[in-house]
CSV table of C-alpha atoms and ligand atoms in Angstrom, one decimal:
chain,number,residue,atom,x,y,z
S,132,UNK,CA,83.1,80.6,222.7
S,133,UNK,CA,82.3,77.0,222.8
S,134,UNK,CA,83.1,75.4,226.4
S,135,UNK,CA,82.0,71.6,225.9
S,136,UNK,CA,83.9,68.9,224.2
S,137,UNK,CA,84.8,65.4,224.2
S,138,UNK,CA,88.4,65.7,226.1
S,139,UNK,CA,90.2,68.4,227.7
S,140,UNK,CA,93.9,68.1,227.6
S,141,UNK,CA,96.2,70.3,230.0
S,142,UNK,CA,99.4,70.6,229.1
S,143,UNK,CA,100.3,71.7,225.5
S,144,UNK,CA,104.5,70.0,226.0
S,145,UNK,CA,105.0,66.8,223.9
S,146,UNK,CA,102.9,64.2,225.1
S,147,UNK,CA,99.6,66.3,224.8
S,148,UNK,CA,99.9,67.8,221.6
S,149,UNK,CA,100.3,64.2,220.4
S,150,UNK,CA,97.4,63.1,222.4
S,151,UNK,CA,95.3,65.9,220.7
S,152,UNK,CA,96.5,65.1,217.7
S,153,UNK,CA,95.7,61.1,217.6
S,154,UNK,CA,91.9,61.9,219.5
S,155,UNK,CA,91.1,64.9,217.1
S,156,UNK,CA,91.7,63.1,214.1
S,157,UNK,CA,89.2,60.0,215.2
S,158,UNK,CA,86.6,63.0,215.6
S,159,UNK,CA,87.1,63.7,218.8
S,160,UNK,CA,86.3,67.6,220.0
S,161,UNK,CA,89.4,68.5,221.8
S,162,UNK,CA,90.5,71.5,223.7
S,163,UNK,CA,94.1,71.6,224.6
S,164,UNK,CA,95.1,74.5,227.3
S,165,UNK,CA,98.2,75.3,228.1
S,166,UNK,CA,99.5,77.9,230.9
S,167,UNK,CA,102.5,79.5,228.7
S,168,UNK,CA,102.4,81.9,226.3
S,169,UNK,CA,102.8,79.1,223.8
S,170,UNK,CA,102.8,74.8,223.1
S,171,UNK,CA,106.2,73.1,222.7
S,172,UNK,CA,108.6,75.1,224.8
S,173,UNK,CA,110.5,72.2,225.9
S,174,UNK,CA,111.1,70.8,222.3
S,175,UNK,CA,111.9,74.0,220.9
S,176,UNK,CA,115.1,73.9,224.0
S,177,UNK,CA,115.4,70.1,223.3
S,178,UNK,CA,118.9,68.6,221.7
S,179,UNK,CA,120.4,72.0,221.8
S,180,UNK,CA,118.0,73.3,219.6
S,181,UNK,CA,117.5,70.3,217.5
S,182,UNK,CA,115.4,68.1,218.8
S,183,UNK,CA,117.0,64.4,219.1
S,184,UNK,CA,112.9,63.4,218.8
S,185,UNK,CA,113.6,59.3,218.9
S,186,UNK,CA,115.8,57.0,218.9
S,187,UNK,CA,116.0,53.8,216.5
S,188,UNK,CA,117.0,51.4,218.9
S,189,UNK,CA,114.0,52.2,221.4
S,190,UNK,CA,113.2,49.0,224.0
S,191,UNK,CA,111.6,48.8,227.5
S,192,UNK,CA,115.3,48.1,228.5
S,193,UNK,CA,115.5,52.0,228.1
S,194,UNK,CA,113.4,53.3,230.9
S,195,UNK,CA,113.4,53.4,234.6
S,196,UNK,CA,110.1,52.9,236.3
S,197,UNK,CA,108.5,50.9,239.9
S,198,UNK,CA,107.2,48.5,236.8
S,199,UNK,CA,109.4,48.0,233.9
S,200,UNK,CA,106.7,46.2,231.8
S,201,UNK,CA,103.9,49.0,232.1
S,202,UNK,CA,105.7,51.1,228.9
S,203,UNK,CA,106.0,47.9,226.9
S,204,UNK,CA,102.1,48.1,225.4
S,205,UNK,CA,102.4,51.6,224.2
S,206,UNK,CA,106.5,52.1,223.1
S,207,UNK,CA,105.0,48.5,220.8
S,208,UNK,CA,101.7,50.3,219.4
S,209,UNK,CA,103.3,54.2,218.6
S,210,UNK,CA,107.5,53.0,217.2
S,211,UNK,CA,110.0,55.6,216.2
S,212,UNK,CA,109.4,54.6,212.9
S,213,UNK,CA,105.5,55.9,213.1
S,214,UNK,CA,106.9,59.2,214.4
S,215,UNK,CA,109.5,59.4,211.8
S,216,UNK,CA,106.9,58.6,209.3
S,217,UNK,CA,105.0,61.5,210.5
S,218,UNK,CA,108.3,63.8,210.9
S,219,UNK,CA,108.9,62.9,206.7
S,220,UNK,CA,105.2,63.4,206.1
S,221,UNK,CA,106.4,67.2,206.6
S,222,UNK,CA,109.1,67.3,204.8
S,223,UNK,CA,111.5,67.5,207.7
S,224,UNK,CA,115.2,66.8,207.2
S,225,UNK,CA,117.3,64.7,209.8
S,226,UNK,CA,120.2,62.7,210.5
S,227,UNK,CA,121.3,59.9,212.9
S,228,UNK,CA,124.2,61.2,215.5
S,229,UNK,CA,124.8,58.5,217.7
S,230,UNK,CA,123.3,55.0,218.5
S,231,UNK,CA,120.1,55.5,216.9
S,232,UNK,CA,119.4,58.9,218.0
S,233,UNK,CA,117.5,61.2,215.3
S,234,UNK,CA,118.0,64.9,215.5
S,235,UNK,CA,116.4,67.9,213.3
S,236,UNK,CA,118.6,69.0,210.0
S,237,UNK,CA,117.6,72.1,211.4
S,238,UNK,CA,115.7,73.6,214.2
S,239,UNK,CA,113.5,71.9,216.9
S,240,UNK,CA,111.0,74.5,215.6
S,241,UNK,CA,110.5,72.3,212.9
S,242,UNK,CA,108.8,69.1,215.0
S,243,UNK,CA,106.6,72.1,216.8
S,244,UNK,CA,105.3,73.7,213.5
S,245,UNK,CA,104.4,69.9,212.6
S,246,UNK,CA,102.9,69.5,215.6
S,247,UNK,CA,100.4,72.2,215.4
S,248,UNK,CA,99.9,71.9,211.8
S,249,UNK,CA,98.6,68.4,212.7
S,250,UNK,CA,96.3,69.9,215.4
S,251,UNK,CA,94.9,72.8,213.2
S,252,UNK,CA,94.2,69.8,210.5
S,253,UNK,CA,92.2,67.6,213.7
S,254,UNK,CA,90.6,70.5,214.6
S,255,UNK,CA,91.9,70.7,218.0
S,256,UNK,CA,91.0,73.9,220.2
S,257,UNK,CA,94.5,75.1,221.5
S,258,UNK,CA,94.3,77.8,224.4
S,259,UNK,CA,97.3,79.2,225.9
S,260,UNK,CA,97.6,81.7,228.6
S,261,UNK,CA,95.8,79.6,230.1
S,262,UNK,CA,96.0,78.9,234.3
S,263,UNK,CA,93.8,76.4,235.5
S,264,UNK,CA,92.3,77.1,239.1
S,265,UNK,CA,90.6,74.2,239.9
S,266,UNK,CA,89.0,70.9,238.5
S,267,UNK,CA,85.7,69.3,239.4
S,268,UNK,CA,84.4,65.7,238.5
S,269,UNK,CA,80.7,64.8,238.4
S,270,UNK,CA,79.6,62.7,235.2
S,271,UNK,CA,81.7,64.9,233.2
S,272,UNK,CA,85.0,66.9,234.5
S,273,UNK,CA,84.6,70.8,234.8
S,274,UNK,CA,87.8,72.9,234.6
S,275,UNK,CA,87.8,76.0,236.0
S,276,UNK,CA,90.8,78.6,234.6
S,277,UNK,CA,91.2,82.5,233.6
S,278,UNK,CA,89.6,81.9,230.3
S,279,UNK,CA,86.4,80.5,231.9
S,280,UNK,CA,85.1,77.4,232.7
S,281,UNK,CA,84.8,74.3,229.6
S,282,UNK,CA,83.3,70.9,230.3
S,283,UNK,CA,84.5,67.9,228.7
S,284,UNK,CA,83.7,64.1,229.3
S,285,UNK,CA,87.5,62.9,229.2
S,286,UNK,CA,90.6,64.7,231.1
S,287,UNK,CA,94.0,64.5,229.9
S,288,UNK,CA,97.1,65.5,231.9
S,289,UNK,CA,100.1,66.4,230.4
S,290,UNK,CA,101.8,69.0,232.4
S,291,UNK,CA,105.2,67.2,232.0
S,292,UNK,CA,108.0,66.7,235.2
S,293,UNK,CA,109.3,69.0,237.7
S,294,UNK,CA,112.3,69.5,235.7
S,295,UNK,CA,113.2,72.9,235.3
S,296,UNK,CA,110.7,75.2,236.9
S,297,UNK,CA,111.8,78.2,234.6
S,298,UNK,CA,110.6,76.6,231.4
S,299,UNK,CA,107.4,76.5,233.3
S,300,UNK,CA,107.3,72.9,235.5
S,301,UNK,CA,105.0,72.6,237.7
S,302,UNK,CA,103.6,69.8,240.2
S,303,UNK,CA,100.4,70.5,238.8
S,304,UNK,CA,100.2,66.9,237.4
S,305,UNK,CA,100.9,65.1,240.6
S,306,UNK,CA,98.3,67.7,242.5
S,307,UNK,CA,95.8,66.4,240.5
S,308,UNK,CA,96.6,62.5,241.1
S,309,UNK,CA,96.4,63.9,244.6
S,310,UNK,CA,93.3,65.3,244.4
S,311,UNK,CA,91.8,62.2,243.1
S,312,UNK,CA,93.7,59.6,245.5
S,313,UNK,CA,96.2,58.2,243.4
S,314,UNK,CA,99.5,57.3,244.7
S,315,UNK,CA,102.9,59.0,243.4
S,316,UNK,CA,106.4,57.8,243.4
S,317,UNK,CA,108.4,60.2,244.9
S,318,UNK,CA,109.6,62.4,242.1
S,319,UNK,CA,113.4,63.0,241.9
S,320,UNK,CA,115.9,64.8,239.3
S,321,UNK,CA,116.7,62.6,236.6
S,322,UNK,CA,119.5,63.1,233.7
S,323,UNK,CA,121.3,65.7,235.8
S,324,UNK,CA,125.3,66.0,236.5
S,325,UNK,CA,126.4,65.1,240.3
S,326,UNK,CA,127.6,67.0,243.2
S,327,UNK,CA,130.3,65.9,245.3
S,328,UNK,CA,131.7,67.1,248.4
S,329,UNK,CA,134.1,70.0,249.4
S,330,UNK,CA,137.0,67.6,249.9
S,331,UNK,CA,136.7,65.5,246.6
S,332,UNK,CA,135.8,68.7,245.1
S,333,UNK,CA,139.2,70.0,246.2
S,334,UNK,CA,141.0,67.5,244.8
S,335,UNK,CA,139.2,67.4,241.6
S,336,UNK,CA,139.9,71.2,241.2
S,337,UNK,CA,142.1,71.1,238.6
S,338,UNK,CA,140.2,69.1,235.8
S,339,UNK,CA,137.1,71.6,235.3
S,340,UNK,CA,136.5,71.7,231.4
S,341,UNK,CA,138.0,68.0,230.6
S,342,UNK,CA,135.7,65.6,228.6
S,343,UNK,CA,136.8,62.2,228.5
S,344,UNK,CA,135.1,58.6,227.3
S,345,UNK,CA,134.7,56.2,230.0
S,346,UNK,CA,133.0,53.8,231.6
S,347,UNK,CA,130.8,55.1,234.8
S,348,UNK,CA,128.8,51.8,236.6
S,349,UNK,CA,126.1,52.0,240.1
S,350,UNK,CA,123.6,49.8,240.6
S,351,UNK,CA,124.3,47.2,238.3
S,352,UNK,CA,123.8,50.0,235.0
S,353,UNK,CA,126.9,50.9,233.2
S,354,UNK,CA,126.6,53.4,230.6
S,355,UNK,CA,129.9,54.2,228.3
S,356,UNK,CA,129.6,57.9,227.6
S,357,UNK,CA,132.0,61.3,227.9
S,358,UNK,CA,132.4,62.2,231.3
S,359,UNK,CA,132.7,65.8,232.1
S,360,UNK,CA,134.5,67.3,234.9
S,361,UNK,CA,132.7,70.9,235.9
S,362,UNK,CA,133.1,73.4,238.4
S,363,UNK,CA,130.5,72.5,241.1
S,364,UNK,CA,131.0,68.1,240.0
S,365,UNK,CA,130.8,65.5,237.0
S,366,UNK,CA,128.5,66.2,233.9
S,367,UNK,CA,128.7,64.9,230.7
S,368,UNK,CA,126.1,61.8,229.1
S,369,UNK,CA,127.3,59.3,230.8
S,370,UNK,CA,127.1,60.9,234.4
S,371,UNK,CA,123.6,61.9,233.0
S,372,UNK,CA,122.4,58.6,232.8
S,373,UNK,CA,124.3,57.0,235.5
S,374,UNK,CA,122.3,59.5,237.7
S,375,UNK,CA,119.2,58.0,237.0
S,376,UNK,CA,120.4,54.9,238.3
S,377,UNK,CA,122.0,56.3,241.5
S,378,UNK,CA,120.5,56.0,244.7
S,379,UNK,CA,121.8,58.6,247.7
S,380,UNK,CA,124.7,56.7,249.5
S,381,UNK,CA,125.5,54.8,246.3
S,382,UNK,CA,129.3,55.3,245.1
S,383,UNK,CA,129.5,55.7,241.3
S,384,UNK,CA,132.6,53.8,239.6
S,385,UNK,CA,134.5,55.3,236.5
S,386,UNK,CA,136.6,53.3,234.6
S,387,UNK,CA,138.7,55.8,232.4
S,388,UNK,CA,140.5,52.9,230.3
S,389,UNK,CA,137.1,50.8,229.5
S,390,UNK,CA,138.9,48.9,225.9
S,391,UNK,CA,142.5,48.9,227.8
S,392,UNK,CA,143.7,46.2,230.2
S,393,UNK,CA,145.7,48.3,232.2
S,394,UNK,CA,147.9,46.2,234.3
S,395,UNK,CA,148.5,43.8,231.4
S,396,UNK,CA,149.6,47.2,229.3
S,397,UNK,CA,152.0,48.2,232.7
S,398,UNK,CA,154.0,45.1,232.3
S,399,UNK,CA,154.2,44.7,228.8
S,400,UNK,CA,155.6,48.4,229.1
S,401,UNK,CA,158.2,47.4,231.7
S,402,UNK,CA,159.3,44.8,228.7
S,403,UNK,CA,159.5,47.4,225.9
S,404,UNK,CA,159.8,50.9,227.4
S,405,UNK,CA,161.2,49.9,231.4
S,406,UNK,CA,162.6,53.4,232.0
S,407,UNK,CA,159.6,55.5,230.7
S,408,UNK,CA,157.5,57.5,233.3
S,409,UNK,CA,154.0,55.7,234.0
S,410,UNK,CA,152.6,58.8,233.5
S,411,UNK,CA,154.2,59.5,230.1
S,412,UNK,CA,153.0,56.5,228.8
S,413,UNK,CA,149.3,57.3,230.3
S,414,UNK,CA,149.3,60.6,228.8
S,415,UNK,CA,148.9,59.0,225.5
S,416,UNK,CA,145.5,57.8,226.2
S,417,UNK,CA,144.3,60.4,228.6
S,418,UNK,CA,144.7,64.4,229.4
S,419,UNK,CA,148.1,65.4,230.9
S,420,UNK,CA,146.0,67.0,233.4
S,421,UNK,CA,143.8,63.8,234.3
S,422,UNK,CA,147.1,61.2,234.0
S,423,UNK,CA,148.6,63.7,237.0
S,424,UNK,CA,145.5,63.5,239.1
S,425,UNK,CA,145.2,60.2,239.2
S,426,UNK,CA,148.6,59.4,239.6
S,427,UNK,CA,149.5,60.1,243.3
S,428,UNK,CA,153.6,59.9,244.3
S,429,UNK,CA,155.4,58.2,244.1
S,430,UNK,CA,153.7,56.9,241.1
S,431,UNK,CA,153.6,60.1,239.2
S,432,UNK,CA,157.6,59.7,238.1
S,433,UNK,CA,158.7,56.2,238.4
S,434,UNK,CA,160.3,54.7,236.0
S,435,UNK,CA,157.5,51.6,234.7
S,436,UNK,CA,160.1,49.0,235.4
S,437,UNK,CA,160.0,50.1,239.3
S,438,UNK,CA,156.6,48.8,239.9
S,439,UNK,CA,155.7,45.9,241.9
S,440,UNK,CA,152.7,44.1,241.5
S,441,UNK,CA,151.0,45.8,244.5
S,442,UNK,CA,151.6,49.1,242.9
S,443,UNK,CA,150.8,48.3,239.1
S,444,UNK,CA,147.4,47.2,241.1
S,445,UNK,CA,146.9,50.3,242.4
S,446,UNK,CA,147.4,52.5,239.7
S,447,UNK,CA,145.0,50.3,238.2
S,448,UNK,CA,142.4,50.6,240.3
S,449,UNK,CA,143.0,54.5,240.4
S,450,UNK,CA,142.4,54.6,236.5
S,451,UNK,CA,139.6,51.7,236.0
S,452,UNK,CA,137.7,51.2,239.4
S,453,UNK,CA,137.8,55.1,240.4
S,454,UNK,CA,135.1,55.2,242.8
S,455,UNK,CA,132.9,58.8,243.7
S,456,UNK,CA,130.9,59.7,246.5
S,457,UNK,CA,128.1,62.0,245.1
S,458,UNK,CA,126.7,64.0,248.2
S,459,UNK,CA,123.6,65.2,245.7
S,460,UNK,CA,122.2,66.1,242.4
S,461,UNK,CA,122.1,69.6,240.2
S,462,UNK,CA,118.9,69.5,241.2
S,463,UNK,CA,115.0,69.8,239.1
S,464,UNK,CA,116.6,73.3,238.0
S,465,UNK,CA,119.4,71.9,235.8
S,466,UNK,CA,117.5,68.0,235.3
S,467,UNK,CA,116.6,66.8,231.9
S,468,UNK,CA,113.8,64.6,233.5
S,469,UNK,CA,111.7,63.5,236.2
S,470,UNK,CA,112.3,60.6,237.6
S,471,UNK,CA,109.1,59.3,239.5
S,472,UNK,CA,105.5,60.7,239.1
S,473,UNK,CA,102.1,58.9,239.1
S,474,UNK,CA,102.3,55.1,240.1
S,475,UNK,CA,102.2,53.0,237.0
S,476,UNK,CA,99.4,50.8,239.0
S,477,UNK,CA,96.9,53.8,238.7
S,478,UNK,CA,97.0,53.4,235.7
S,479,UNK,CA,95.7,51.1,232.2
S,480,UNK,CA,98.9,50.3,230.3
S,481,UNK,CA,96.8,50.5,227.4
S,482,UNK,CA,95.0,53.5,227.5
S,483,UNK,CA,96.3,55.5,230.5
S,484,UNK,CA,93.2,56.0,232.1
S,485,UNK,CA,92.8,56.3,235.7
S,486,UNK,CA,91.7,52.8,237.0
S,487,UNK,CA,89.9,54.3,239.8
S,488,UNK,CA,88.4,57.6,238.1
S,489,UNK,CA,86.9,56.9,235.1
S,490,UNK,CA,88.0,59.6,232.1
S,491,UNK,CA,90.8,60.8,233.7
S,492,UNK,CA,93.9,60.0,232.0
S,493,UNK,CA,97.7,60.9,232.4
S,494,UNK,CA,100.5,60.8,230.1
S,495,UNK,CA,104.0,61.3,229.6
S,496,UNK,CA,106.6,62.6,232.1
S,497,UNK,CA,103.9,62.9,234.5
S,498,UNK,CA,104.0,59.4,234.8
S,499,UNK,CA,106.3,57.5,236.4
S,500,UNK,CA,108.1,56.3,233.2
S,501,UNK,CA,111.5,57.7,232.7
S,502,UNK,CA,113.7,57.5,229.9
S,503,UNK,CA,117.4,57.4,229.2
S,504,UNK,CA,119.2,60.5,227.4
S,505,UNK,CA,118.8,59.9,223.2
S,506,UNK,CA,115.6,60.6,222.3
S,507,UNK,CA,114.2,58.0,224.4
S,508,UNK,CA,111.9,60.2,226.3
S,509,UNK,CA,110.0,62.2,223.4
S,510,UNK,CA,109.0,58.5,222.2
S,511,UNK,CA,107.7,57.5,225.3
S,512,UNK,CA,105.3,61.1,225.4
S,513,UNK,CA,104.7,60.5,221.5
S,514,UNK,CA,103.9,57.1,222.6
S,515,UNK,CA,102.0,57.4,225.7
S,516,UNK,CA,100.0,60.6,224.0
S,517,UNK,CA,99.1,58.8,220.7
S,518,UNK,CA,97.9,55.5,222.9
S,519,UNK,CA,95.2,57.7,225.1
S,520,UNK,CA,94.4,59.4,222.3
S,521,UNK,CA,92.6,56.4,221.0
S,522,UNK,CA,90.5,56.2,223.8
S,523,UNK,CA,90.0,59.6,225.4
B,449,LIG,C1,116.8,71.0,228.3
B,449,LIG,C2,116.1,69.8,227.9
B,449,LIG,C3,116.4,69.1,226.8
B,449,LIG,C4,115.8,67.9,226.4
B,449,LIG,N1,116.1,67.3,225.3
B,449,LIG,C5,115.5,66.1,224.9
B,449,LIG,C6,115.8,65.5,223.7
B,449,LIG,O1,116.6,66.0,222.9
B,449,LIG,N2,115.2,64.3,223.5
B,449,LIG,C7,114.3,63.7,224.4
B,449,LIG,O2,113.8,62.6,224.1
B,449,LIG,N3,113.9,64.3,225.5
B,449,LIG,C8,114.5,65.5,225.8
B,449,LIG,N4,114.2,66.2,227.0
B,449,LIG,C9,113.1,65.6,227.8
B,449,LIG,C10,111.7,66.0,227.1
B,449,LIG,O3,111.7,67.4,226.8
B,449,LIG,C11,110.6,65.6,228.0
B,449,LIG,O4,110.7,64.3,228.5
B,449,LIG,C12,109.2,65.8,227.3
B,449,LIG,O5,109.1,67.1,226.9
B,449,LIG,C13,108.1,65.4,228.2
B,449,LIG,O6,106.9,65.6,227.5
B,449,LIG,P1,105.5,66.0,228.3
B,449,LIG,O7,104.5,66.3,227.3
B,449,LIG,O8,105.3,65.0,229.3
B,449,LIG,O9,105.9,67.3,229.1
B,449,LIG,P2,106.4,68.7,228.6
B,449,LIG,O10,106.9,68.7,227.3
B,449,LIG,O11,107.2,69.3,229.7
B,449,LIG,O12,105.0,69.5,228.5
B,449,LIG,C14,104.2,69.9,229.6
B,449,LIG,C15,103.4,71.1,229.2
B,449,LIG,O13,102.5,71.4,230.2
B,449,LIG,C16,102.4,72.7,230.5
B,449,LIG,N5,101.9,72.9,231.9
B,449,LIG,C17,102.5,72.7,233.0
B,449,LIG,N6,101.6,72.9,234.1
B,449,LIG,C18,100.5,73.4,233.5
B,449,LIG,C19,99.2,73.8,234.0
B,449,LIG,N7,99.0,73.9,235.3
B,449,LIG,N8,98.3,74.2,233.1
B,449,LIG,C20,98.5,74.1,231.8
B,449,LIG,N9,99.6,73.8,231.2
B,449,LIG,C21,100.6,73.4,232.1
B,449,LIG,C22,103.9,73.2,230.4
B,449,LIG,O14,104.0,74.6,230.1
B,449,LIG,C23,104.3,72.4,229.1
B,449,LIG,O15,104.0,73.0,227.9
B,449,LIG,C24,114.8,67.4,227.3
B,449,LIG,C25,114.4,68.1,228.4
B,449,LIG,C26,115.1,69.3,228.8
B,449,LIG,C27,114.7,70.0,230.0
């Protein structure tokens, strides 16, 4: 069994496979190991099965990061439209849902059977099974695992996030910039629905199951997106990416009405329909359910021609400025991402080497590049995996 090659790659998810891919086809000898049972296991769950793989409209605007301009090199030198390329290469149907974002036709499986049939044509060695126990660096790295021991000049990892630790996350990655003195941002649960407290719990009790467009703003980032209201908090996209933006003490705003001007609406209802209930009216826009929530007494039955104008602002800032107190996250178990990871300075925004430990490279969500929900993080792995594949 051959144990030297050009780059070893750990982490078979979808920045490495990529990376194999791209250095295997310049000629590169490339062994890929990966600790599950098989490659891909996070695409083949991804988009509920269907892989929303990129997104049309990708930009560095899209990503969170300690330095916004470190993704700019590679998201300009790998595009969606060289993965879609490659995606039609295969003959693989898909369709555009929403604002740019590509999904399979069919099954997620698809993208992962590509994936590997472009390894098997760049002669990449895939291993799975395969638990590495410790790495060693003197002119070339030495990987020790269960399968034995391989040698390689280049190291690649691409062990992923922390996000859901039964698919198999690990902080292998950020052990490794560890071991070889590189700083982390603090990694944090990213694209993941809120907690909120007992109280506001309480009160929301009432709405579980009720999906509803809005606008949700923190931090300067508004995203306009369904909100969904949950047992245990607030899900739904746009809570997702709101999340990434929030900050612990933060409130997050929810505007329920974003295309109406509400208290323009009010009076021009006390003109044409003065003895209609404000939450009759309401209910035409928004679920029975939600209108009554929102709508404290004495609000709840007056008549719309009753209002003053300190009440009409009060409703109105009980529908568009609702403010939440999130006391927490769902946590790495339910997260889509991994906000945080090795510091962007570590590392060459062109290749993703190591700037202090020549041949050691990292890529994707190891990184401390973080995408919003729509396909934006499988570009930034294809992206980041592809680029250090040209120089591993
Ligand atoms: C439920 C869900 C749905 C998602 N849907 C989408 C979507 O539709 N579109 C999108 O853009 N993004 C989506 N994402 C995010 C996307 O899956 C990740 O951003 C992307 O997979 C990151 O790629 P990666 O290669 O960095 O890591 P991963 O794909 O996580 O791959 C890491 C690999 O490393 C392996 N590994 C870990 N530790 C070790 C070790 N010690 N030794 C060997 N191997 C190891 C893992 O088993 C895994 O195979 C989704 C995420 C989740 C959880």
């Amino acid at each position: 069994m051959m144990t030297d090659f050009d780059t070893i790659i750990i982490g078979g998810g979808a920045s490495g496979l990529m990376c194999a891919i791209a250095a295997g086809g310049r000629g590169r000898r490339v062994l890929l190991l990966e600790r599950a049972e098989k490659v891909g296991k996070k695409i083949l769950i991804s988009g509920g099965g269907r892989c929303n793989f990129t997104n049309l409209n990708v930009s560095a605007e899209n990503y969170l990061s300690e330095n916004p301009h470190f993704c700019k090199s590679a998201l300009s030198r790998f595009t969606p439209a060289d993965f879609i390329a490659l995606v039609e290469k295969h003959g693989i149907r898909y369709h555009e849902k929403t604002a740019g974002q590509l999904f399979c036709d069919g099954s997620a499986r698809e993208i992962v059977t590509m994936l590997l049939a472009e390894c098997r044509a760049a002669g990449v060695d895939i291993r799975t099974h395969c638990a590495v126990n410790a790495i060693r660096k003197n002119n070339r790295f030495s990987i020790e695992t269960n399968r034995g021991t391989f040698r390689a000049d280049s190291l690649v990892i691409a062990t992923g996030g922390l996000s859901i630790p039964k698919m198999g996350a690990t902080d292998f990655g950020l052990r490794v910039a560890k071991q070889f003195g590189l700083r982390i941002v603090p990694p944090s649960p990213g694209l993941v629905g809120l907690r909120l407290g007992a109280a506001e719990m309480r009160a929301l009790g009432g709405l579980s199951g009720i999906s509803v467009p809005a606008e949700v703003s923190c931090g300067g980032q508004s995203f306009r997106e369904a909100v969904l209201f949950t047992h245990h908090g607030l899900s739904g996209p746009a809570m997702l990416q709101i999340l990434n933006y929030w900050r612990r003490g933060q409130t997050i705003t929810i505007n329920l009405l974003p295309d109406v001007d509400l208290a323009e609406a009010i009076s021009g209802w006390q003109k044409t329909h003065p003895k209609t209930a404000l939450k009759t009216r309401l209910s035409e826009w928004l679920p029975k359910r939600l209108v009554r929530h929102r709508l404290a007494p004495p609000f709840d039955a007056k008549p719309v021609n009753q209002l003053s104008l300190k009440e009409i602002a009060a409703v109105t800032r009980a529908f568009q400025a609702w403010d939440i107190s999130p006391t927490g996250t769902d946590g790495f178990r339910k997260a889509e991402v991994t906000r945080g990871g090795v510091d962007t300075a570590e590392l060459s925004s062109k290749t993703f080497e190591a700037k202090r430990v020549r041949g050691l490279f990292f890529i994707g969500e190891v990184v401390d590049v973080t995408g919003w929900l729509g396909g934006y993080n499988f570009q930034w792995a294809w992206a980041s995996g592809w680029c250090a594949g040209q120089f591993v």
